[in-house]
Coordinates of C-alpha atoms in Angstrom, one line a residue:
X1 CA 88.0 -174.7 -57.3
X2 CA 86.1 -171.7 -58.9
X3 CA 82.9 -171.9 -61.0
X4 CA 83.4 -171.7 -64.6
X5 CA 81.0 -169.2 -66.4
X6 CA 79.0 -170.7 -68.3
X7 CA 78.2 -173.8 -66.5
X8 CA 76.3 -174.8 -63.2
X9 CA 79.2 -175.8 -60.4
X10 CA 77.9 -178.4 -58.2
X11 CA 79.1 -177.4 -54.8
X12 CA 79.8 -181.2 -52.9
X13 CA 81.6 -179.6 -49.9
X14 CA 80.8 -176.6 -47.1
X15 CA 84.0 -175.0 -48.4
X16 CA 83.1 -174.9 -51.8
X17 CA 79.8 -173.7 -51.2
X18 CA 81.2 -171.0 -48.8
X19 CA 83.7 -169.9 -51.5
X20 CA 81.4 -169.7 -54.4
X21 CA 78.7 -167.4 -52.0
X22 CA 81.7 -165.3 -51.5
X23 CA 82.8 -164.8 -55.2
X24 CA 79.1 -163.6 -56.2
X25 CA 79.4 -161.3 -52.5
X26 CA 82.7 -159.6 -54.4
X27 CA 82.1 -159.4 -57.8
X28 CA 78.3 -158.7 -57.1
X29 CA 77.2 -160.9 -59.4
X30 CA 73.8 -162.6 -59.2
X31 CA 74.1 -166.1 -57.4
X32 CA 71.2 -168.6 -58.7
X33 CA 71.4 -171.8 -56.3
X34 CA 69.1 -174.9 -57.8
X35 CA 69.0 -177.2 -54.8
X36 CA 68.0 -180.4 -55.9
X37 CA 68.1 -184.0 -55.4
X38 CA 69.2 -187.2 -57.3
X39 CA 65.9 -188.9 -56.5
X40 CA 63.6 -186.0 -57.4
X41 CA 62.0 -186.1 -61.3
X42 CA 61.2 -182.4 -61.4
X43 CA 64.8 -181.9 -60.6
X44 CA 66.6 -184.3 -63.4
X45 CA 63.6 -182.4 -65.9
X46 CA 64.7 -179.0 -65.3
X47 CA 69.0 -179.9 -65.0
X48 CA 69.7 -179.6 -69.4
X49 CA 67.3 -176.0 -69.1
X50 CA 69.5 -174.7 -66.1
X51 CA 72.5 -175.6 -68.1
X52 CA 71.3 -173.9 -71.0
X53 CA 70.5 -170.6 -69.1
X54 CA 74.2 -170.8 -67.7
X55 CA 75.6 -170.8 -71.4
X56 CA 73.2 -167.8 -72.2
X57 CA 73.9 -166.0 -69.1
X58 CA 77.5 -165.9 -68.3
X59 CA 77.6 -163.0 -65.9
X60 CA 75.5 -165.1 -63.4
X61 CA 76.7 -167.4 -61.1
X62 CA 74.6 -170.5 -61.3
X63 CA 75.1 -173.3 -58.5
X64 CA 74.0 -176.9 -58.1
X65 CA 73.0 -178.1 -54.5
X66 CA 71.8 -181.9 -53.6
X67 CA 70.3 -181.8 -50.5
X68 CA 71.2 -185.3 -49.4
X69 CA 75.0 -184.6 -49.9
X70 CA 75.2 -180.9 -48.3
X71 CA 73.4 -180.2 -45.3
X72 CA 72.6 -176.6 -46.2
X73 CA 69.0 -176.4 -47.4
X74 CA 67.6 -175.7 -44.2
X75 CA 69.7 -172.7 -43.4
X76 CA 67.6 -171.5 -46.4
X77 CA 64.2 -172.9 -45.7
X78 CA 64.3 -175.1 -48.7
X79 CA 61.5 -177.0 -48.5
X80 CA 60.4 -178.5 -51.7
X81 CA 63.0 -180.0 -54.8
X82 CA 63.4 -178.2 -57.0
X83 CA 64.1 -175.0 -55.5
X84 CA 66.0 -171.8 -56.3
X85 CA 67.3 -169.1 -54.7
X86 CA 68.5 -165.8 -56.4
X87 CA 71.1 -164.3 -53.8
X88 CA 72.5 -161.0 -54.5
X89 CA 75.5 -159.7 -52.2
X90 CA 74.3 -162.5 -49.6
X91 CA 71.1 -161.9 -49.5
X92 CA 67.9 -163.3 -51.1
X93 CA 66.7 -161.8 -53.8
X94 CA 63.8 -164.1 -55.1
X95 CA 63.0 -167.8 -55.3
X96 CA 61.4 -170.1 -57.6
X97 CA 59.9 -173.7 -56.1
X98 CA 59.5 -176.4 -59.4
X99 CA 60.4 -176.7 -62.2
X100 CA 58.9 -174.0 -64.2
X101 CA 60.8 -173.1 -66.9
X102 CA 59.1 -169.9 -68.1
X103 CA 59.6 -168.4 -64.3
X104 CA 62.9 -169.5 -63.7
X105 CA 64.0 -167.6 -67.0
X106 CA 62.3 -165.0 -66.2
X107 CA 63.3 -164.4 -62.3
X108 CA 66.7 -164.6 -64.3
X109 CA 66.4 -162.2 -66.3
X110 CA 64.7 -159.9 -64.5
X111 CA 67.7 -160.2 -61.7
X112 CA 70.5 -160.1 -63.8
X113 CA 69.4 -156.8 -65.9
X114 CA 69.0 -155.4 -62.1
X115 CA 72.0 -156.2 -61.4
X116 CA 74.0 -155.5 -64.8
X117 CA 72.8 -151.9 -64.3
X118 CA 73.3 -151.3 -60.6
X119 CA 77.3 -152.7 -61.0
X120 CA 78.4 -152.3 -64.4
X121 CA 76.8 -149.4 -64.6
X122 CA 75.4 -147.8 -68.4
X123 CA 76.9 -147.7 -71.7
X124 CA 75.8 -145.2 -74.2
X125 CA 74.8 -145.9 -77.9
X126 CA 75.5 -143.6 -80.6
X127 CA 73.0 -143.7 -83.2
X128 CA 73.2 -143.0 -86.4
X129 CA 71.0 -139.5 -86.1
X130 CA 73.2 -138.6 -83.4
X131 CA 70.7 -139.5 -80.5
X132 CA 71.9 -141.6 -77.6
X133 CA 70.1 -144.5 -76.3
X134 CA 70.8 -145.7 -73.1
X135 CA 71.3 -149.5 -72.8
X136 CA 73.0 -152.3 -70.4
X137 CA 76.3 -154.2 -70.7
X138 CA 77.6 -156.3 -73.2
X139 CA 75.8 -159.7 -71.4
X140 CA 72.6 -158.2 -72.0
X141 CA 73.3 -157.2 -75.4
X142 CA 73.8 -161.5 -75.7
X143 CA 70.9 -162.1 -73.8
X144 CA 68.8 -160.3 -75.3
X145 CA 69.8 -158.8 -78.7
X146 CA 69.9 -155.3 -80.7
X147 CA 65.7 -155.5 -80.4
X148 CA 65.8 -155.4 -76.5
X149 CA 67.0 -152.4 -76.3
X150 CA 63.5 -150.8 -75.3
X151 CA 63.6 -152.8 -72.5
X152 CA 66.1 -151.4 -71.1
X153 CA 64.6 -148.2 -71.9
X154 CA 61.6 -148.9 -70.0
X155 CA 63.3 -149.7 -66.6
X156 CA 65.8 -146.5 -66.9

């Protein structure tokens, strides 16, 4: 079964979890993997904010891990709940460890405009004095609106 934008797919099984690293190893999309656990506080705390960052970032694949169900948190040095991992085309990108809010929106953000740039490449923006303006997709026009645009500018 594939991931549904927009929402955190809890991977239960080795094959699922297999299939979803492959889908963000083709499209290139940026994989965020919350391992967590049903006993862990932190973890239950940050679950409604990680949901909410899958609504307002659809391009990213965002995965759900307990670590009592799926043996696979050691073949990424998990060591702490909660933890996640920002894989890009199989490989570890970044990682956050707790549930820190700020950072984990951040390491998001920061990923996913890297990654919106690299792949879908760059759209330009007619103005209305004729100048162009160089900006990123049409997820980071949701994510961040018309007056982000100079953000964009910044990292080009």
């Amino acid at each position: 079964m594939a991931a549904e934008e927009g929402q955190v797919y809890g991977c239960h099984t080795l094959e699922s979890w297999n299939e979803q690293l492959q889908k963000g190893n083709d499209s290139k999309k940026l994989v965020v993997v919350d391992f967590t656990a049903s006993w862990c506080g932190p973890c239950r705390f940050i679950a409604p904010f990680l949901a909410e960052l899958a609504k307002r970032f659809p391009s990213v694949i965002f995965l759900k891990v307990d670590v009592d169900e799926l043996k696979v948190a050691t073949d990424w040095a998990v060591e702490a709940m909660p933890t996640f991992m920002f894989i890009k085309e199989g490989k570890i990108v970044d990682k956050v460890t707790g549930a820190k809010k700020e950072e984990l929106q951040q390491t998001v953000i920061k990923h996913m405009a890297a990654t919106t740039l690299q792949y879908q490449g760059r759209e330009d923006c007619g103005q209305s004095d004729g100048s162009k303006e160089r900006r990123a997709s049409a997820d980071c026009d949701k994510a961040y609106g018309c007056h982000q645009y100079y953000f964009f500018s910044l990292i080009l």
